Coordinates of C-alpha atoms in Angstrom, one line a residue:
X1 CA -23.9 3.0 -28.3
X2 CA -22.4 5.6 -29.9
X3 CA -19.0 5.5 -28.4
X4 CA -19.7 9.2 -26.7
X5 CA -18.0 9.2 -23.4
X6 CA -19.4 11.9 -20.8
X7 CA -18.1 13.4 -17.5
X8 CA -19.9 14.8 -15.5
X9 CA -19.7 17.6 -12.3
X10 CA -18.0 14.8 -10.2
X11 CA -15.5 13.3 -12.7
X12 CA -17.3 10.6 -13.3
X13 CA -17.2 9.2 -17.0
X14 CA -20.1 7.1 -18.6
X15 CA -21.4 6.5 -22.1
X16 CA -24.8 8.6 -22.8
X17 CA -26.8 8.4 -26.1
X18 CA -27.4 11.5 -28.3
X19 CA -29.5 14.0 -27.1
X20 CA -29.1 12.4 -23.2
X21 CA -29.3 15.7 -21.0
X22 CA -26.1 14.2 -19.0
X23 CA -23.7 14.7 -22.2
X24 CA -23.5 18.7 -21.4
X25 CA -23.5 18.8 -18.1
X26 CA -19.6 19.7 -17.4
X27 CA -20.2 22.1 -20.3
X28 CA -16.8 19.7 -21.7
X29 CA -16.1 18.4 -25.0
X30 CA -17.3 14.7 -25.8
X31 CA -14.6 12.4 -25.6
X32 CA -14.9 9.4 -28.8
X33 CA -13.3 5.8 -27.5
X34 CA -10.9 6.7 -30.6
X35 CA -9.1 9.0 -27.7
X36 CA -5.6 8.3 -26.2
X37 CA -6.9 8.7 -22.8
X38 CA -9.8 6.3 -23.4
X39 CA -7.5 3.4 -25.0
X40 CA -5.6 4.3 -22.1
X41 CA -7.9 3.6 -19.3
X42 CA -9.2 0.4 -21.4
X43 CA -5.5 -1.0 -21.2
X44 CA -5.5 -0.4 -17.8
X45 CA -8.9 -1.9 -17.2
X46 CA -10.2 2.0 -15.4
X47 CA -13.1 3.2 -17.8
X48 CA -15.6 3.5 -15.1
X49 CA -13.4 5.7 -13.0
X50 CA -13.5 9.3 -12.8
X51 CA -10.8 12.4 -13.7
X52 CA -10.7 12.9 -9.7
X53 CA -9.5 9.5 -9.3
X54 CA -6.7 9.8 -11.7
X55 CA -5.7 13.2 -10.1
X56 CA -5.2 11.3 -7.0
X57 CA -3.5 8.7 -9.0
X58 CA -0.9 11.1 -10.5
X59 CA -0.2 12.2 -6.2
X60 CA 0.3 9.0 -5.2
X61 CA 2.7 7.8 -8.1
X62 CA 4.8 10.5 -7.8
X63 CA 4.3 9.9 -3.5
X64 CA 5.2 6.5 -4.1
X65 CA 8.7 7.5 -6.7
X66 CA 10.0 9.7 -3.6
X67 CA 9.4 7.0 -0.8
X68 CA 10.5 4.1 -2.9
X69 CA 13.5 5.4 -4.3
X70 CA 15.5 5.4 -0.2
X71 CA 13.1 2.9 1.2
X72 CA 14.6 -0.3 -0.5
X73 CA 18.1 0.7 0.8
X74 CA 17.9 1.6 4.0
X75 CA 17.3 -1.9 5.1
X76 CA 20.5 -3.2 3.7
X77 CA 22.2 0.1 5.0
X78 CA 20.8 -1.1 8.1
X79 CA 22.6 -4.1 8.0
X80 CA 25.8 -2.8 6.7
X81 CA 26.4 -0.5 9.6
X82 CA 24.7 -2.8 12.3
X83 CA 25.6 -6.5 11.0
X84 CA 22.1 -7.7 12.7
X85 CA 18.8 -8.3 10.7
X86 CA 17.0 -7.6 13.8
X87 CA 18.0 -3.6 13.3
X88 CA 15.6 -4.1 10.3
X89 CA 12.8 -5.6 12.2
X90 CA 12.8 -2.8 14.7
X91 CA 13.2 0.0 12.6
X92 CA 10.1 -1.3 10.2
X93 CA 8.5 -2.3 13.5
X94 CA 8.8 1.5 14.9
X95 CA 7.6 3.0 11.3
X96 CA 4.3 0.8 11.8
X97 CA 3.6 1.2 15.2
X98 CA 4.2 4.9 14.7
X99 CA 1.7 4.9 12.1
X100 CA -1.2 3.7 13.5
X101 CA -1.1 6.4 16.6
X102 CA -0.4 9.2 14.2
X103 CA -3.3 8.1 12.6
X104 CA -5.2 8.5 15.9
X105 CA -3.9 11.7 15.8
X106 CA -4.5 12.9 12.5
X107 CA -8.2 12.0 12.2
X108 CA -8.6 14.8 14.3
X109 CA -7.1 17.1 11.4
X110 CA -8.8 15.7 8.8
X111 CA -11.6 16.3 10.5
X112 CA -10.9 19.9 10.7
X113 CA -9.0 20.3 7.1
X114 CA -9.6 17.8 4.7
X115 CA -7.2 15.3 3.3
X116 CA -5.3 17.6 1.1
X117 CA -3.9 19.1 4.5
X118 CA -3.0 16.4 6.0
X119 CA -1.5 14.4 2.8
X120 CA 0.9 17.7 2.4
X121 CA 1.3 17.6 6.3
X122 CA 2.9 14.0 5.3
X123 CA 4.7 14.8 2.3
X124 CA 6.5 17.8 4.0
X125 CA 7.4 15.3 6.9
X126 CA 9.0 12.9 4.3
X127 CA 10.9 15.9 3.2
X128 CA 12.2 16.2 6.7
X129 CA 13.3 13.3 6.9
X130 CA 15.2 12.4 3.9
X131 CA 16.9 16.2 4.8
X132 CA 17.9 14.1 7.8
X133 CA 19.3 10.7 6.5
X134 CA 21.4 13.5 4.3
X135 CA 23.0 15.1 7.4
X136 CA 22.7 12.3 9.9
X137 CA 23.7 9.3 7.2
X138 CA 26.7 7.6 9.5
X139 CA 24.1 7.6 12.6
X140 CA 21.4 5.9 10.9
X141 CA 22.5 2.3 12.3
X142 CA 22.9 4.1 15.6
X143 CA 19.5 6.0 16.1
X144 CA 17.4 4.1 13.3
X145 CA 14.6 3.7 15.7
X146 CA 14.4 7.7 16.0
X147 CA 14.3 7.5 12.0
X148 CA 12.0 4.7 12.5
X149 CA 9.6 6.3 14.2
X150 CA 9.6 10.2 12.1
X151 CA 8.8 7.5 9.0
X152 CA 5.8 6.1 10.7
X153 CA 4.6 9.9 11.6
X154 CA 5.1 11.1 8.1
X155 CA 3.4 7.3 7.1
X156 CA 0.0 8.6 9.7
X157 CA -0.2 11.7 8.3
X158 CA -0.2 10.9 4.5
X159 CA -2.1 7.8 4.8
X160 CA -4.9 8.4 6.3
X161 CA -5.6 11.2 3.3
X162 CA -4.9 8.0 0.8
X163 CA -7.1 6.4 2.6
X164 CA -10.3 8.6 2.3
X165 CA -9.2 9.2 -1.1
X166 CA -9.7 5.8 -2.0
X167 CA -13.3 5.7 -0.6
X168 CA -14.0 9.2 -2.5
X169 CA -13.4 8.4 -5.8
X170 CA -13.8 4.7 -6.1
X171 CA -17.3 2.8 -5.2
X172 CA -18.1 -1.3 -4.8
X173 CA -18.3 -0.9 -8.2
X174 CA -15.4 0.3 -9.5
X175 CA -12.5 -0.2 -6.7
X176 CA -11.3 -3.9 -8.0
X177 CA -9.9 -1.8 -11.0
X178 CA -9.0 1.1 -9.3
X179 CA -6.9 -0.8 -6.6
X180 CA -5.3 -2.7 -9.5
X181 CA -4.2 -0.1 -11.4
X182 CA -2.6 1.9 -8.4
X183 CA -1.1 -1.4 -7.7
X184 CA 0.1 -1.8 -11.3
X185 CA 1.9 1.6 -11.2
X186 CA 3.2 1.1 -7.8
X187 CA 4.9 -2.1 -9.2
X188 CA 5.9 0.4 -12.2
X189 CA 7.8 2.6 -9.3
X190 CA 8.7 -0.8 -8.1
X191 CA 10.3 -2.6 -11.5
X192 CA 12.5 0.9 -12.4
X193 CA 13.4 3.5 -9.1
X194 CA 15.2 0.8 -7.4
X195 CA 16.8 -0.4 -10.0
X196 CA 18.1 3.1 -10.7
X197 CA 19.0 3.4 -7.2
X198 CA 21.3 0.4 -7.4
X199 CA 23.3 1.6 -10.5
X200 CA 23.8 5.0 -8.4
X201 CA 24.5 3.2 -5.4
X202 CA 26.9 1.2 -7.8
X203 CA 28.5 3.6 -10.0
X204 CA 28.9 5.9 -7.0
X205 CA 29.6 3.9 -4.1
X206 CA 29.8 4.3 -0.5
X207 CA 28.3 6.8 1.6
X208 CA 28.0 9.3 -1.7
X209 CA 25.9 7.1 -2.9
X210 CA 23.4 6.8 -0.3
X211 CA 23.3 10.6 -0.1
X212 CA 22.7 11.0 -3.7
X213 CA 19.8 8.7 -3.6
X214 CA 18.6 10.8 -0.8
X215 CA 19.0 13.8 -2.8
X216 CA 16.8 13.0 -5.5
X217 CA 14.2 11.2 -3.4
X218 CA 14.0 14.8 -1.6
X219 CA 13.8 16.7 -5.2
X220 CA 10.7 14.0 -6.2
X221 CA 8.7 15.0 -2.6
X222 CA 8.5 18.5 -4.1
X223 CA 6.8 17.6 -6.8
X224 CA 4.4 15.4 -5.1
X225 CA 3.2 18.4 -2.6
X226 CA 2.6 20.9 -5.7
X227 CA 0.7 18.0 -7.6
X228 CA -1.7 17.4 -4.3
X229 CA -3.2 21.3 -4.7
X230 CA -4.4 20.0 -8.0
X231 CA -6.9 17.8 -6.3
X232 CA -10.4 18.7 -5.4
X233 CA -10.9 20.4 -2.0
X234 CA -13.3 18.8 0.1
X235 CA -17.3 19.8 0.0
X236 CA -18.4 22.0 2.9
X237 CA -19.7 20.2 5.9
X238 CA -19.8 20.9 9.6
X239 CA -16.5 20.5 11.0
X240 CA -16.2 18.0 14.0
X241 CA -14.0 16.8 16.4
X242 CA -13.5 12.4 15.9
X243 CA -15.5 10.2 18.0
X244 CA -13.6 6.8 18.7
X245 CA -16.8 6.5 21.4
X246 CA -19.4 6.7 19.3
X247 CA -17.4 5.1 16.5
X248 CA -16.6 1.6 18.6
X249 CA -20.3 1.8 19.4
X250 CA -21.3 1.7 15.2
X251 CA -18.6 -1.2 14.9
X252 CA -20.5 -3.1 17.9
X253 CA -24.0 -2.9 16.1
X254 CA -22.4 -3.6 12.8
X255 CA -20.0 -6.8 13.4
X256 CA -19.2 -6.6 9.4
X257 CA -16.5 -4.1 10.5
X258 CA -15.4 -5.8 12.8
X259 CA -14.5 -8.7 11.0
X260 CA -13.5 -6.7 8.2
X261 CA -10.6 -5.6 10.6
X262 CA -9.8 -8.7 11.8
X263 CA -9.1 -9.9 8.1
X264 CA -6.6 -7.0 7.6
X265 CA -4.8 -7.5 11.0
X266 CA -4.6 -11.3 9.9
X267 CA -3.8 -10.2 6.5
X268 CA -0.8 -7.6 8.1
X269 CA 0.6 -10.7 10.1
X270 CA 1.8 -11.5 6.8
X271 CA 2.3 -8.1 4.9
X272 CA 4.4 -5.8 7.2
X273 CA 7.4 -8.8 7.1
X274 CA 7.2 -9.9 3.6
X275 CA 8.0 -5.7 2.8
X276 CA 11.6 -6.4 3.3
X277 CA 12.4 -9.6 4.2
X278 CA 13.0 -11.7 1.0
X279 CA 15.5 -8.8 -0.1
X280 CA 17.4 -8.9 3.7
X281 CA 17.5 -12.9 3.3
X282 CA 18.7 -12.4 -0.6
X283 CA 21.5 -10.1 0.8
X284 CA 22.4 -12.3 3.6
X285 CA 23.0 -14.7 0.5
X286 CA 24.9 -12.4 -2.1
X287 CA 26.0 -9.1 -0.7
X288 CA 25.6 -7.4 -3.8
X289 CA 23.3 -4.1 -3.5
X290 CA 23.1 -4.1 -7.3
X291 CA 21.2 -8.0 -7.4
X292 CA 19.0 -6.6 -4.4
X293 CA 18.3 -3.9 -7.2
X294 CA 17.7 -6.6 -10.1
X295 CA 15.7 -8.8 -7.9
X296 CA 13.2 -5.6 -7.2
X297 CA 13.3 -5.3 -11.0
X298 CA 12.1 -8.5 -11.8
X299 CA 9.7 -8.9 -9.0
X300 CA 8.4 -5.3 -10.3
X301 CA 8.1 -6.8 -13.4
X302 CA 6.4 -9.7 -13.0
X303 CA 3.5 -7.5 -10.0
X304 CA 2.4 -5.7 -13.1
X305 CA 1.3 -8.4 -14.8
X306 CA -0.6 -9.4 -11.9
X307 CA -2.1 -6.3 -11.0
X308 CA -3.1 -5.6 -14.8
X309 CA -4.7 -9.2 -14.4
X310 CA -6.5 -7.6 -11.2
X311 CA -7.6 -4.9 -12.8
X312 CA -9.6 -6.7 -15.6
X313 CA -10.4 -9.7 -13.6
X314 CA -11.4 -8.7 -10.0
X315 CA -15.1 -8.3 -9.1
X316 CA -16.5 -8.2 -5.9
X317 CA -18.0 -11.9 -6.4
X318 CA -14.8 -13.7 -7.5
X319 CA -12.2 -11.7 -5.4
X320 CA -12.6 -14.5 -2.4
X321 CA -11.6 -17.6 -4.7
X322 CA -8.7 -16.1 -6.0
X323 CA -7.9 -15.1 -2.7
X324 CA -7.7 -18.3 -1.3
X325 CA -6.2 -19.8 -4.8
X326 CA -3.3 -17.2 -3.8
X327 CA -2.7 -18.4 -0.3
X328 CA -2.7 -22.0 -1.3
X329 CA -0.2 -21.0 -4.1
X330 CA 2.3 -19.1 -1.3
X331 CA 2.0 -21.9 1.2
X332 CA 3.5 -24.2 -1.4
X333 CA 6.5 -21.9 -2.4
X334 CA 7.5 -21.0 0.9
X335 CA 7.7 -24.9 1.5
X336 CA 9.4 -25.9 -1.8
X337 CA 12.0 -22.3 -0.6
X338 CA 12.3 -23.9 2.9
X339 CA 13.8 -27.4 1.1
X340 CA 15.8 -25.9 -1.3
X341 CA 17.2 -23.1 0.4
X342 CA 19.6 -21.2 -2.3
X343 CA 20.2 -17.6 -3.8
X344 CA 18.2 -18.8 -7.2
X345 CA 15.5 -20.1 -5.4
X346 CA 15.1 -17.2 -3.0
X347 CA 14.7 -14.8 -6.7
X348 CA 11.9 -17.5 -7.2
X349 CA 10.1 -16.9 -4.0
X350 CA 10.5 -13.5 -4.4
X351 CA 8.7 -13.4 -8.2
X352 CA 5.9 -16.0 -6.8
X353 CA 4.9 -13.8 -3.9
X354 CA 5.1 -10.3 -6.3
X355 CA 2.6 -12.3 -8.4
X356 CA 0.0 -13.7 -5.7
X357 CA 0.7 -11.6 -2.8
X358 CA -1.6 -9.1 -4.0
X359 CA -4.6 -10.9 -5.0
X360 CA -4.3 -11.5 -0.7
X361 CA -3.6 -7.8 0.6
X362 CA -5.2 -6.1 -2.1
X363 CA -8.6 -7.8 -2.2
X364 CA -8.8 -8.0 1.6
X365 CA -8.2 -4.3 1.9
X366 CA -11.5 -3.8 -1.0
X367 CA -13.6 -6.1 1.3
X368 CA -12.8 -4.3 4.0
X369 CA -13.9 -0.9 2.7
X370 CA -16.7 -2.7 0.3
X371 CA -19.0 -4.3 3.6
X372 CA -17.6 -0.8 6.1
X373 CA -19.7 1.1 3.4
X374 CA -22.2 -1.0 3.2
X375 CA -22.8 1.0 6.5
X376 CA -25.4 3.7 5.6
X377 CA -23.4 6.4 8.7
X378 CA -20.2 5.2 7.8
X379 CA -19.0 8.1 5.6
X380 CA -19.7 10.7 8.9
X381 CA -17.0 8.3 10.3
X382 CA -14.2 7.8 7.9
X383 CA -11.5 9.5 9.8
X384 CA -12.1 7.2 12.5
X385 CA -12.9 3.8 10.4
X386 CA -9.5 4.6 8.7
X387 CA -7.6 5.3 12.0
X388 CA -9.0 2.0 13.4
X389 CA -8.0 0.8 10.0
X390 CA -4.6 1.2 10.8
X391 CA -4.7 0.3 14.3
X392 CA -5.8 -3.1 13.3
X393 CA -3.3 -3.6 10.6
X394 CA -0.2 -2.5 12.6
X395 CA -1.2 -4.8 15.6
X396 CA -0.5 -7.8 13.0
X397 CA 2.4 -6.1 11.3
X398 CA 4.3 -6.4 14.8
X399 CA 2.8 -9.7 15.8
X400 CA 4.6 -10.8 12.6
X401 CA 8.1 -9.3 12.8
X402 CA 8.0 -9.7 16.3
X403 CA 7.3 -13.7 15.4
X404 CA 9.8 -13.5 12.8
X405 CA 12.3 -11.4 15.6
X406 CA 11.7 -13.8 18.2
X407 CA 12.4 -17.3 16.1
X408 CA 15.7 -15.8 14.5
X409 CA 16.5 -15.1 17.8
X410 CA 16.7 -18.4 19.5
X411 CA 17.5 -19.9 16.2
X412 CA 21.1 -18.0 16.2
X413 CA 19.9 -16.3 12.9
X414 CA 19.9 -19.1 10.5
X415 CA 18.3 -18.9 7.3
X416 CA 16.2 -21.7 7.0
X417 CA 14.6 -20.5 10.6
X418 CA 14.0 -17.3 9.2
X419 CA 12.2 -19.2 5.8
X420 CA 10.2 -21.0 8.2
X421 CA 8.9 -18.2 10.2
X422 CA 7.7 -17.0 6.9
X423 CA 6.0 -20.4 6.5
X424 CA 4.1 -20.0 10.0
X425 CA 3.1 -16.2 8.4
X426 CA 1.5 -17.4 5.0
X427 CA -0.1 -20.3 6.8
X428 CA -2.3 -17.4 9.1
X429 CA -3.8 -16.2 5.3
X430 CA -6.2 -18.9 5.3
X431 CA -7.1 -16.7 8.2
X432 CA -7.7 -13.9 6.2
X433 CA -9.6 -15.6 3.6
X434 CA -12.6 -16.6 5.9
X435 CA -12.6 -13.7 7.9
X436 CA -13.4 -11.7 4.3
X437 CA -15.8 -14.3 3.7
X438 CA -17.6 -14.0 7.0
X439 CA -17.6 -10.2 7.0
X440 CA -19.3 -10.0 3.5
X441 CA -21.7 -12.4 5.0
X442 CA -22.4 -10.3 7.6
X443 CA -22.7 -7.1 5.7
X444 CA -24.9 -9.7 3.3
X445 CA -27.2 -10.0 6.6
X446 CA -27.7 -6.9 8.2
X447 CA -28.8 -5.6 4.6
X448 CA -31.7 -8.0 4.0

């Protein structure tokens, strides 16, 4: 090879020999492997992915800056003004299940629009909102199931868009690495915004700082709607209206979605608790909004190392056995946690689980698109698979918390109940594991 790299009319990037008619096809310079962007994508393990994809990868970082820089706080402000972790269940509990009938809802526009519409739709709703936690800040703990439930219609509307995004410029082939890598920058946004949050929150103190944290996170959401009119518009097709009938009716003679879904409501069982709750039980330990800030630093820290090992590593064939390597690995923490129940040992439960948490959600959420695509009339559907999608995944989101609700509850709140119900919650991932097995076995079937 001659180290030429070519893009083409799509974005897509390959290597071509001299003379190949592909090289000039964009009418744009070769690029050598000698290039910054090349090295780039090579340290990030994305070489087979196309310019499109990183366009949509420079939305969703700067979507995931804006919502990450309140998000982390409003649990603990939760607690502060309400004194009852149960606030936090709700409110998370009201974001998800607002979600997934948004989602029902918003197919219908993307349908109609494309997903540039209804990602801004989404971004302009977070905008909304964070204008609200500004004027409304000392009613949060009183309505937070109103703010609750605006998040989870701002949450439909935006991801739904990421959704088909991620099935537009990623294939079987390349969406291991592409998954890692907005993984690895998410944990980026993850190891340094809430950090900076807590040194505002500290420095400032009080209600100031939770509006100033507000304040920016509004500022950021600006720059996230300009940056999605840089993204493709969608090809012209017939416009139609979404068709859950006809749509149930595919999943029936194609059971490989099916079980797809069931994997990623087993899989949100887990996930939609474990998004807060090792930072609520750390503050329950040491009220200290500045070591909530640290601990998201280092389990930041140590999620980009394992999504950087994703993005190299992953493959369609191996993704299962590291899968289930994962949930063994989480079982035992949880346990060891559960014994030796202590602020240090919380940190280390919470660095474990950044580490091999992903390897669970992240390749179950691949399989899930991998065998739905395996579908030949699956792309006239993808408002509707995605829709489902979220349906599925918020039905075990709320089994979990309410699971997790239900044992602090008759526990009286006690710590080491609450580390067990996230025992009983990492046990269901073996779960998970075979039902990604048996849907790829499926989707193995019905295409011999």
């Amino acid at each position: 090879m001659t180290g030429n790299v070519v893009e083409n009319a799509s974005g897509d990037t390959f290597e071509a020999e001299p003379g190949d008619p592909r090289e000039n096809v964009t009418g744009r310079p070769m690029r050598s492997k000698s290039s910054i962007n090349w090295k780039i994508k090579c340290i990030l393990g994305g070489t087979m992915l196309s310019r499109n994809y990183y366009l949509f990868l420079l939305v969703h970082t700067l979507f995931l800056i804006f919502t990450r820089i309140p998000a982390i706080f409003i649990n603990t402000l939760l607690m502060n003004q309400t004194g009852d972790v149960n606030s936090t269940l709700f409110y998370n509990g009201a974001i998800f299940a607002a979600c997934a009938l948004t989602m029902s809802f918003s197919a219908q526009i993307m349908h109609k629009t494309g997903c540039r519409v209804t990602a801004t739709v989404g971004i302009i709703g977070y905008n909304i909102l964070y204008l609200c936690y500004i004027l409304f800040q000392p009613y949060v703990g009183t309505y937070y199931m109103l703010f609750g439930l605006f998040n989870g219609m701002a949450d439909g509307f935006y991801y739904i868009s990421y959704g088909q995004m991620i099935l537009d410029y990623t294939d079987v082939t390349n969406r291991d690495s592409g998954m890692g890598i907005i993984s690895t920058l998410s944990a980026g946004v993850n190891l340094t915004v809430p950090f900076l949050a807590g040194s505002i929150l500290s420095a400032i103190g009080g209600v100031k700082g939770y509006v100033a944290i507000f304040i920016l996170a509004f500022a950021v959401a600006f720059l996230a709607m300009a940056a999605v009119f840089k993204l493709p518009g969608a090809p012209e097709k017939e416009k139609k209206n979404v068709r859950y009938g006809a749509f149930l009716r595919l999943m029936g003679e194609n059971r490989q979605i099916f079980y797809g879904l069931l994997g990623e409501t087993l899989k949100g069982i887990r996930e939609g608790t474990f998004m807060f709750i090792l930072n609520i039980i750390l503050y329950q330990l040491i009220k200290s909004e500045f070591l909530i800030g640290c601990n998201s630093l280092l389990t930041g820290l140590v999620s980009i190392v394992s999504f950087w090992f994703m993005s190299h590593t992953f493959r369609p064939d191996n993704r299962r056995r590291f899968m289930l390597l994962a949930v063994i690995g989480l079982t035992g923490i949880t346990i060891v946690c559960y014994w030796f129940l202590n602020p240090a040992m919380v940190i280390l439960f919470a660095v474990v689980n950044a580490f091999l948490a992903g390897m669970v959600e992240i390749s179950c959420y691949t399989t899930f698109f991998d065998v739905s695509q395996s579908v030949k009339s699956i792309e006239d559907f993808s408002p509707e698979l995605l829709a489902f999608h979220e349906i599925f995944v918020v039905a075990g989101r709320c089994i979990g918390l309410g699971a997790f609700a239900f044992i602090n509850t008759v526990s009286g709140a006690t710590l080491k109940a609450q580390i067990f119900s996230l025992l009983l919650l990492t046990l269901v991932q073996f779960g998970t594991v075979f039902m990604c097995r048996t849907a790829v076995r499926e989707a193995v079937r019905t295409a011999g």
